[in-house]
Structure formats: structure tokens, C-alpha cells
DNA sequence: GGACAACTGTTGCGTCATCAACCTTTATCT
DNA sequence: AGATAAAGGTTGATGACGCAACAGTTGTCC
């Protein structure tokens, strides 16, 4: 199986599998995997700043900007300049966005289910817990966020 | 901490941390993280085919081709056409490659140590085991390799 | 109130990696 | 043997992401 596989490669393989799976399912929408986290976040509550998204998902603000642009071009979100702080852009789902986002949620959930199909509930919880802690360790290394 | 973080993002964060760390350390060599797995494999035994590397690390053959080219241009490996099967290219370390590869091994090990610093030995083993199984699951999904 | 710093967002460039198309070489099949 | 298929490798297009430089806006501090 894992004959001398660097730990980093394991992460890479899983991540690429995620991109491949999501990209395929999102192609009919003209979208790809990078836009999903934004949609998921908006499904849970709108009126969100790009900066808040970048911070929440530990993603570069440039990546958020590009993803938001594609979502807007596709007609899934609307962007409004915050009247109080005119630097900030606030994101909202359009009617079309509201309509499709449950499917995106399902895509994400199904991928997680598929990937952890060989693990029982305890092992899944253990995996997430260990990943959380590893992420915490490497997040501390560079920035010192919340 | 992980407030509604998609599982895939956890993998992405760790992987990006790996790239950032390795790229920084490899810059003095004119290399970057993508070339490391090849070097590590060659350190453990030379005369390897690009196709074998792609299969071992579950990486696209195109990625291996590019990484091998950069390593050759940097003078770290040598590429010889297999005289038996003239389609195949076999990779070897140069003297310079032999000289630096122990450092690359160290870079990789130090990153793994840093990332798992918050985990005890049992938890580290558990993490790798769970990752192996998840990777096995998603590897089965597309191909049906060894 | 005016100079300077800090923050949000955008864009260009680089890296990792995939896929698809192609070329060359080898294997297969009749 | 000749045609066809399959395999190893290369290249171009694309996606995700980070970093750095920049623009516009707001905050701070004399």
C-alpha cells in the first residue's frame, strides 16, 4: 500500500480527488471546486465579506476574489459594496444561487461520505480531530489568527 | 477552531503549508516542492522509470516529466533512455544529487515532525493509518492499481 | 486637518497537479 | 509481416492557491 509515501503526498492525493470529483459535478453549472466553500458559507448566512471568507477558510484573499468573480459572472451571487466601509464587498446569494446551493451542499457531503466510507463513526471523528489539530499547528506557524 | 470547515479545506491547508515550507527551503537549490518526491525515491534506489514514480506517488506522468526536467536542468539527476525499452527513461542521481539529497530527506522529515508536533506517537501512527485508508478508498474510485 | 499607517480587494506571476492530444516505441493479433 | 493496440513520455490548456505589488478607503495620531 503506502510504500514509503511522504505524508504530504497523502494529503495531495485526497485533495486532488476532491477537486476531480467536485469539478466534474459542477461542470454543468459552469463552476468548479474553488467556488464551493463560498457558496456553502453563504448558505449558512449571507451578507459576508470576502475578507471574512478568506479568514474562515484560511485561503488567500486573492483566491476569494477570483472565486467570487466567477460566482457573480455565473449569476449565483450578488456583490454589494458596504455603504459603511466602502472598501468591503458583501456577498449574497441570488435566487439562482439559493436554488442550487443545496445541491452543492450535497456534493460536498457525498464526497466526504465517499472518502470516509471505509471508516466507522469513531474513526471519522478521530480523523477530523487529528486533522484539526494538525491544521492548528501549521496555522500557528505562519499567522496568529483567531 | 474549525467552525464548519469542509474536510477538503483541512487537507488543502496542510498541503499548502507543506509547499510553502519546502519551497522556501529549496529556493537556494533552484528547486521547489514538486521535485522532492523524485529525489527521495532515488535516494532509496536509483534506475527508476518515470512511469514507476508516477504510479508510486499517484501523480500524473506529466507532472513527473516536468519535475524530472527541472531536476536534470539543475544537475541533480541524469536521465538515460532504457536500451531495452527505448520508450522508457531511467533516472539516476548525479554526484551533486547524491550530495544534496540527504538535506532534502531532512527537509521532508522536519516538516512532518513540525506538522505532527502536537500529536503523540500513537496519534501520529493513527493519523497515518487513517490517511492511508482514505487514500486507498479514493484511489480505488478512479483507477484500480496495485 | 493633514500626513501616515492599516485594511479590503484586485491583478500578475509562480507552483502543484490534472487531463487531453500527440509522438515514439513496443506488443499483439490475425 | 502488416495493421492495430497499448505503453512511456512530452507538451499545452486549465484549476487551485499563495505571494507581492498596487488602488481605494478608512483609521490614527500629532
Coordinates of C-alpha atoms (C1' of nucleotides) in Angstrom, one line a residue:
Chain A
X1 CA 0.0 0.0 0.0
X2 CA 1.8 3.1 1.2
X3 CA 5.3 2.1 0.4
X4 CA 7.4 4.9 1.8
X5 CA 4.8 7.5 0.9
X6 CA 5.6 11.0 2.1
X7 CA 2.9 12.3 4.4
X8 CA 2.4 15.3 2.2
X9 CA 1.5 13.1 -0.8
X10 CA -1.3 11.5 1.2
X11 CA -2.8 14.9 1.6
X12 CA -2.2 15.8 -2.0
X13 CA -3.9 12.6 -3.3
X14 CA -7.0 13.2 -1.2
X15 CA -7.2 16.8 -2.2
X16 CA -6.8 16.1 -5.9
X17 CA -9.5 13.5 -5.6
X18 CA -11.8 16.2 -4.1
X19 CA -11.1 18.6 -6.9
X20 CA -11.7 16.0 -9.6
X21 CA -14.9 14.9 -8.1
X22 CA -16.3 18.3 -7.5
X23 CA -15.2 19.8 -10.8
X24 CA -17.0 17.0 -12.6
X25 CA -20.2 17.6 -10.8
X26 CA -20.0 21.3 -11.0
X27 CA -19.2 21.5 -14.7
X28 CA -22.9 21.6 -15.7
X29 CA -23.2 24.8 -13.6
X30 CA -20.1 26.3 -15.2
X31 CA -18.4 26.3 -11.8
X32 CA -15.5 24.4 -10.2
X33 CA -14.4 23.3 -6.8
X34 CA -12.8 26.5 -5.7
X35 CA -16.2 28.3 -5.6
X36 CA -17.9 25.8 -3.4
X37 CA -16.7 27.0 0.1
X38 CA -18.1 30.4 -0.6
X39 CA -21.5 29.0 -1.6
X40 CA -21.6 26.8 1.5
X41 CA -20.8 29.7 3.7
X42 CA -23.5 31.8 2.1
X43 CA -26.0 29.0 2.5
X44 CA -25.4 29.3 6.3
X45 CA -25.7 33.0 6.4
X46 CA -25.3 35.8 3.9
X47 CA -24.0 39.3 4.0
X48 CA -20.4 38.1 4.3
X49 CA -17.2 40.0 3.5
X50 CA -14.6 38.4 1.2
X51 CA -12.0 39.0 3.9
X52 CA -14.2 37.1 6.4
X53 CA -14.3 34.2 4.0
X54 CA -10.6 34.2 3.4
X55 CA -10.0 34.2 7.2
X56 CA -12.6 31.4 7.9
X57 CA -11.3 29.0 5.2
X58 CA -7.6 30.0 5.6
X59 CA -7.5 30.9 1.9
X60 CA -5.7 33.8 0.3
X61 CA -7.9 36.8 -0.3
X62 CA -6.9 36.8 -4.0
X63 CA -8.4 33.3 -4.3
X64 CA -11.6 34.5 -2.8
X65 CA -11.7 37.5 -5.1
X66 CA -11.4 35.2 -8.2
X67 CA -13.9 32.7 -6.9
X68 CA -16.4 35.5 -6.1
X69 CA -16.0 36.9 -9.5
X70 CA -16.8 33.6 -11.2
X71 CA -19.8 33.1 -9.0
X72 CA -21.0 36.6 -9.8
X73 CA -20.5 36.0 -13.5
X74 CA -22.4 32.8 -13.3
X75 CA -25.3 34.6 -11.6
X76 CA -25.1 32.7 -8.3
X77 CA -24.1 35.5 -6.0
X78 CA -24.5 39.3 -5.8
X79 CA -21.8 41.6 -4.6
X80 CA -22.6 44.9 -2.8
X81 CA -20.2 47.5 -1.6
X82 CA -20.6 48.0 2.1
X83 CA -22.0 51.5 2.5
X84 CA -20.4 52.0 5.9
X85 CA -16.9 50.7 4.9
X86 CA -16.7 51.2 1.1
X87 CA -13.5 49.1 0.9
X88 CA -15.5 46.0 1.8
X89 CA -17.7 43.9 -0.5
X90 CA -20.6 41.9 0.9
X91 CA -21.8 38.8 -0.7
X92 CA -25.3 37.5 -1.1
X93 CA -26.9 34.6 -2.9
X94 CA -29.1 35.4 -5.9
X95 CA -32.4 33.5 -6.4
X96 CA -30.5 31.1 -8.7
X97 CA -27.8 30.7 -6.0
X98 CA -30.4 29.9 -3.4
X99 CA -31.9 27.3 -5.8
X100 CA -28.7 25.4 -6.5
X101 CA -26.8 25.7 -3.2
X102 CA -28.5 22.7 -1.6
X103 CA -27.1 20.6 -4.4
X104 CA -23.6 21.9 -3.7
X105 CA -24.0 21.1 -0.1
X106 CA -25.0 17.6 -1.1
X107 CA -21.9 17.3 -3.4
X108 CA -19.6 18.2 -0.6
X109 CA -21.3 15.9 1.8
X110 CA -21.3 13.0 -0.6
X111 CA -17.6 13.4 -1.3
X112 CA -16.9 13.4 2.4
X113 CA -19.0 10.3 2.8
X114 CA -17.3 8.5 -0.1
X115 CA -13.9 9.3 1.2
X116 CA -14.6 8.1 4.7
X117 CA -16.7 5.1 3.6
X118 CA -14.1 2.7 5.0
X119 CA -14.1 4.3 8.4
X120 CA -16.6 3.8 11.2
X121 CA -18.1 6.8 13.0
X122 CA -15.4 6.8 15.7
X123 CA -12.6 6.7 13.2
X124 CA -14.2 9.6 11.2
X125 CA -14.4 11.7 14.3
X126 CA -10.8 10.8 15.1
X127 CA -9.6 11.7 11.6
X128 CA -11.3 15.1 11.8
X129 CA -10.0 15.7 15.2
X130 CA -6.4 14.9 14.3
X131 CA -6.7 17.0 11.1
X132 CA -8.0 19.9 13.1
X133 CA -5.0 19.7 15.4
X134 CA -2.5 19.4 12.6
X135 CA -4.1 22.4 10.9
X136 CA -4.0 24.3 14.1
X137 CA -0.3 23.5 14.4
X138 CA 0.5 24.7 10.9
X139 CA -1.8 27.7 11.1
X140 CA 0.1 28.9 14.1
X141 CA 3.4 28.6 12.2
X142 CA 2.6 31.5 9.8
X143 CA -0.1 33.7 11.1
X144 CA -1.6 34.1 14.6
X145 CA -5.3 34.4 13.8
X146 CA -8.3 33.9 16.0
Chain B
X1 CA -11.4 26.5 15.8
X2 CA -12.8 24.5 12.8
X3 CA -16.1 26.3 12.5
X4 CA -17.9 24.4 9.8
X5 CA -14.7 23.8 7.9
X6 CA -15.2 21.4 5.0
X7 CA -13.0 18.4 5.3
X8 CA -11.3 19.1 2.0
X9 CA -10.1 22.5 3.2
X10 CA -8.3 20.8 6.1
X11 CA -6.3 18.8 3.6
X12 CA -5.7 21.9 1.5
X13 CA -4.4 24.0 4.3
X14 CA -1.9 21.3 5.4
X15 CA -0.8 20.8 1.8
X16 CA -0.2 24.5 1.1
X17 CA 1.8 24.7 4.3
X18 CA 4.0 21.9 3.0
X19 CA 4.5 23.6 -0.3
X20 CA 5.3 26.9 1.4
X21 CA 7.8 25.3 3.8
X22 CA 9.6 23.2 1.3
X23 CA 9.7 25.9 -1.4
X24 CA 11.4 28.2 0.9
X25 CA 14.0 25.7 1.9
X26 CA 14.6 24.6 -1.7
X27 CA 14.9 28.0 -3.2
X28 CA 18.6 28.1 -2.6
X29 CA 18.9 25.0 -4.7
X30 CA 16.7 26.4 -7.5
X31 CA 14.1 23.7 -6.8
X32 CA 10.7 23.5 -5.3
X33 CA 8.5 21.0 -3.5
X34 CA 7.3 19.1 -6.5
X35 CA 10.7 17.7 -7.2
X36 CA 11.3 16.3 -3.8
X37 CA 9.5 13.0 -4.0
X38 CA 11.6 12.0 -7.0
X39 CA 14.8 12.8 -5.2
X40 CA 13.6 10.9 -2.1
X41 CA 12.8 7.9 -4.2
X42 CA 16.1 8.0 -6.0
X43 CA 17.9 8.2 -2.6
X44 CA 16.3 4.9 -1.8
X45 CA 17.3 3.3 -5.1
X46 CA 18.1 4.5 -8.5
X47 CA 17.5 3.3 -12.0
X48 CA 13.8 4.2 -11.8
X49 CA 11.4 4.9 -14.6
X50 CA 9.2 8.0 -14.7
X51 CA 6.2 5.8 -15.0
X52 CA 7.1 3.9 -11.9
X53 CA 7.4 7.2 -10.0
X54 CA 4.0 8.4 -11.2
X55 CA 2.5 5.1 -10.1
X56 CA 4.2 5.1 -6.7
X57 CA 3.2 8.6 -5.8
X58 CA -0.1 8.6 -7.5
X59 CA 0.9 11.6 -9.6
X60 CA 0.3 12.3 -13.2
X61 CA 3.0 11.3 -15.6
X62 CA 3.1 14.8 -17.0
X63 CA 3.9 16.2 -13.5
X64 CA 6.8 13.7 -13.2
X65 CA 8.1 14.7 -16.6
X66 CA 8.2 18.3 -15.7
X67 CA 9.8 17.7 -12.3
X68 CA 12.4 15.4 -13.8
X69 CA 13.2 18.0 -16.4
X70 CA 13.8 20.7 -13.7
X71 CA 16.0 18.3 -11.7
X72 CA 18.0 17.5 -14.8
X73 CA 18.4 21.1 -15.7
X74 CA 19.6 21.8 -12.1
X75 CA 22.2 19.0 -12.5
X76 CA 20.7 16.8 -9.7
X77 CA 19.7 13.8 -11.8
X78 CA 20.7 12.1 -15.0
X79 CA 18.2 10.6 -17.5
X80 CA 19.1 7.6 -19.6
X81 CA 17.0 6.0 -22.2
X82 CA 16.4 2.4 -21.4
X83 CA 18.2 0.4 -24.1
X84 CA 15.8 -2.5 -23.8
X85 CA 12.6 -0.4 -24.0
X86 CA 13.5 2.8 -25.7
X87 CA 10.3 4.5 -24.7
X88 CA 11.3 4.4 -21.1
X89 CA 13.6 6.9 -19.3
X90 CA 15.5 5.8 -16.3
X91 CA 16.6 8.3 -13.6
X92 CA 19.8 8.4 -11.6
X93 CA 21.3 10.9 -9.1
X94 CA 24.3 12.8 -10.2
X95 CA 27.2 13.4 -7.8
X96 CA 25.6 16.7 -6.9
X97 CA 22.3 15.0 -6.4
X98 CA 23.9 12.4 -4.1
X99 CA 25.4 15.3 -2.2
X100 CA 22.3 17.3 -1.5
X101 CA 19.6 14.6 -1.2
X102 CA 20.2 13.9 2.5
X103 CA 19.3 17.5 3.1
X104 CA 16.1 17.0 1.1
X105 CA 15.3 14.0 3.2
X106 CA 15.8 16.1 6.3
X107 CA 13.5 18.9 5.0
X108 CA 10.7 16.4 4.5
X109 CA 11.2 14.8 7.9
X110 CA 11.4 18.1 9.6
X111 CA 8.1 19.2 8.0
X112 CA 6.4 16.0 9.1
X113 CA 7.8 16.4 12.6
X114 CA 6.6 20.1 12.8
X115 CA 3.2 19.3 11.5
X116 CA 2.7 16.5 13.9
X117 CA 4.4 18.1 16.9
X118 CA 1.1 18.3 18.8
X119 CA 0.5 14.6 18.4
X120 CA 2.0 11.8 20.5
X121 CA 3.5 8.7 18.8
X122 CA 0.2 6.8 18.9
X123 CA -1.7 9.6 17.4
X124 CA 0.8 10.1 14.6
X125 CA 0.5 6.4 13.8
X126 CA -3.2 6.7 13.9
X127 CA -3.2 9.7 11.6
X128 CA -1.1 8.0 9.0
X129 CA -3.2 4.8 9.2
X130 CA -6.4 6.7 8.7
X131 CA -4.9 8.7 5.8
X132 CA -3.7 5.5 4.2
X133 CA -7.1 4.1 4.3
X134 CA -8.8 7.2 3.0
X135 CA -6.2 7.4 0.2
X136 CA -6.9 3.7 -0.5
X137 CA -10.6 4.5 -0.8
X138 CA -10.2 7.3 -3.2
X139 CA -7.5 5.5 -5.2
X140 CA -10.0 2.7 -5.8
X141 CA -12.5 5.2 -7.1
X142 CA -10.7 6.1 -10.3
X143 CA -8.1 3.6 -11.1
X144 CA -7.5 0.0 -9.8
X145 CA -3.8 0.0 -9.4
X146 CA -1.6 -2.4 -7.4
Chain C
dG1 C1' -6.9 68.9 9.4
dG2 C1' -3.3 66.6 7.2
dA3 C1' 0.3 63.0 6.9
dC4 C1' 0.9 58.4 7.6
dA5 C1' -0.5 53.7 8.6
dA6 C1' -3.7 49.9 8.2
dC7 C1' -7.1 47.4 5.8
dT8 C1' -10.2 45.4 1.7
dG9 C1' -10.0 44.0 -2.7
dT10 C1' -7.8 43.2 -7.5
dT11 C1' -4.3 41.5 -10.5
dG12 C1' 0.1 39.3 -12.3
dC13 C1' 3.2 35.7 -11.6
dG14 C1' 4.8 31.2 -9.9
dT15 C1' 3.9 26.4 -8.2
dC16 C1' 1.5 21.8 -8.0
dA17 C1' -1.3 18.9 -10.4
dT18 C1' -4.8 17.1 -13.8
dC19 C1' -6.4 16.0 -18.5
dA20 C1' -6.1 15.5 -23.3
dA21 C1' -3.6 15.3 -27.5
dC22 C1' 0.3 13.8 -29.6
dC23 C1' 4.8 11.2 -30.7
dT24 C1' 7.7 7.4 -30.5
dT25 C1' 8.4 2.7 -29.4
dT26 C1' 6.8 -1.9 -28.3
dA27 C1' 3.4 -5.6 -28.0
dT28 C1' -0.4 -8.1 -30.0
dC29 C1' -3.3 -10.2 -33.3
dT30 C1' -4.6 -12.2 -37.5
Chain D
dA1 C1' 4.7 -9.3 -41.9
dG2 C1' 1.4 -5.6 -41.5
dA3 C1' -2.1 -3.4 -39.2
dT4 C1' -3.7 -2.1 -34.8
dA5 C1' -3.5 -1.5 -30.0
dA6 C1' -1.0 -0.3 -25.9
dA7 C1' 2.6 1.9 -23.2
dG8 C1' 6.2 5.7 -21.8
dG9 C1' 7.0 10.3 -22.3
dT10 C1' 6.2 15.4 -23.7
dT11 C1' 3.5 19.5 -24.1
dG12 C1' -0.4 22.8 -23.8
dA13 C1' -4.6 24.2 -21.5
dT14 C1' -6.8 24.6 -17.2
dG15 C1' -7.9 24.8 -11.9
dA16 C1' -6.5 25.9 -7.1
dC17 C1' -3.7 28.5 -4.3
dG18 C1' 0.0 31.7 -2.4
dC19 C1' 2.7 35.9 -2.6
dA20 C1' 3.6 40.5 -3.8
dA21 C1' 2.5 44.9 -5.7
dC22 C1' -1.0 48.1 -6.3
dA23 C1' -5.6 51.1 -5.7
dG24 C1' -9.0 53.0 -3.0
dT25 C1' -10.9 53.7 1.7
dT26 C1' -10.7 54.2 6.5
dG27 C1' -8.3 55.0 11.0
dT28 C1' -4.8 57.1 13.8
dC29 C1' -2.0 60.4 15.7
dC30 C1' 0.1 64.5 16.1

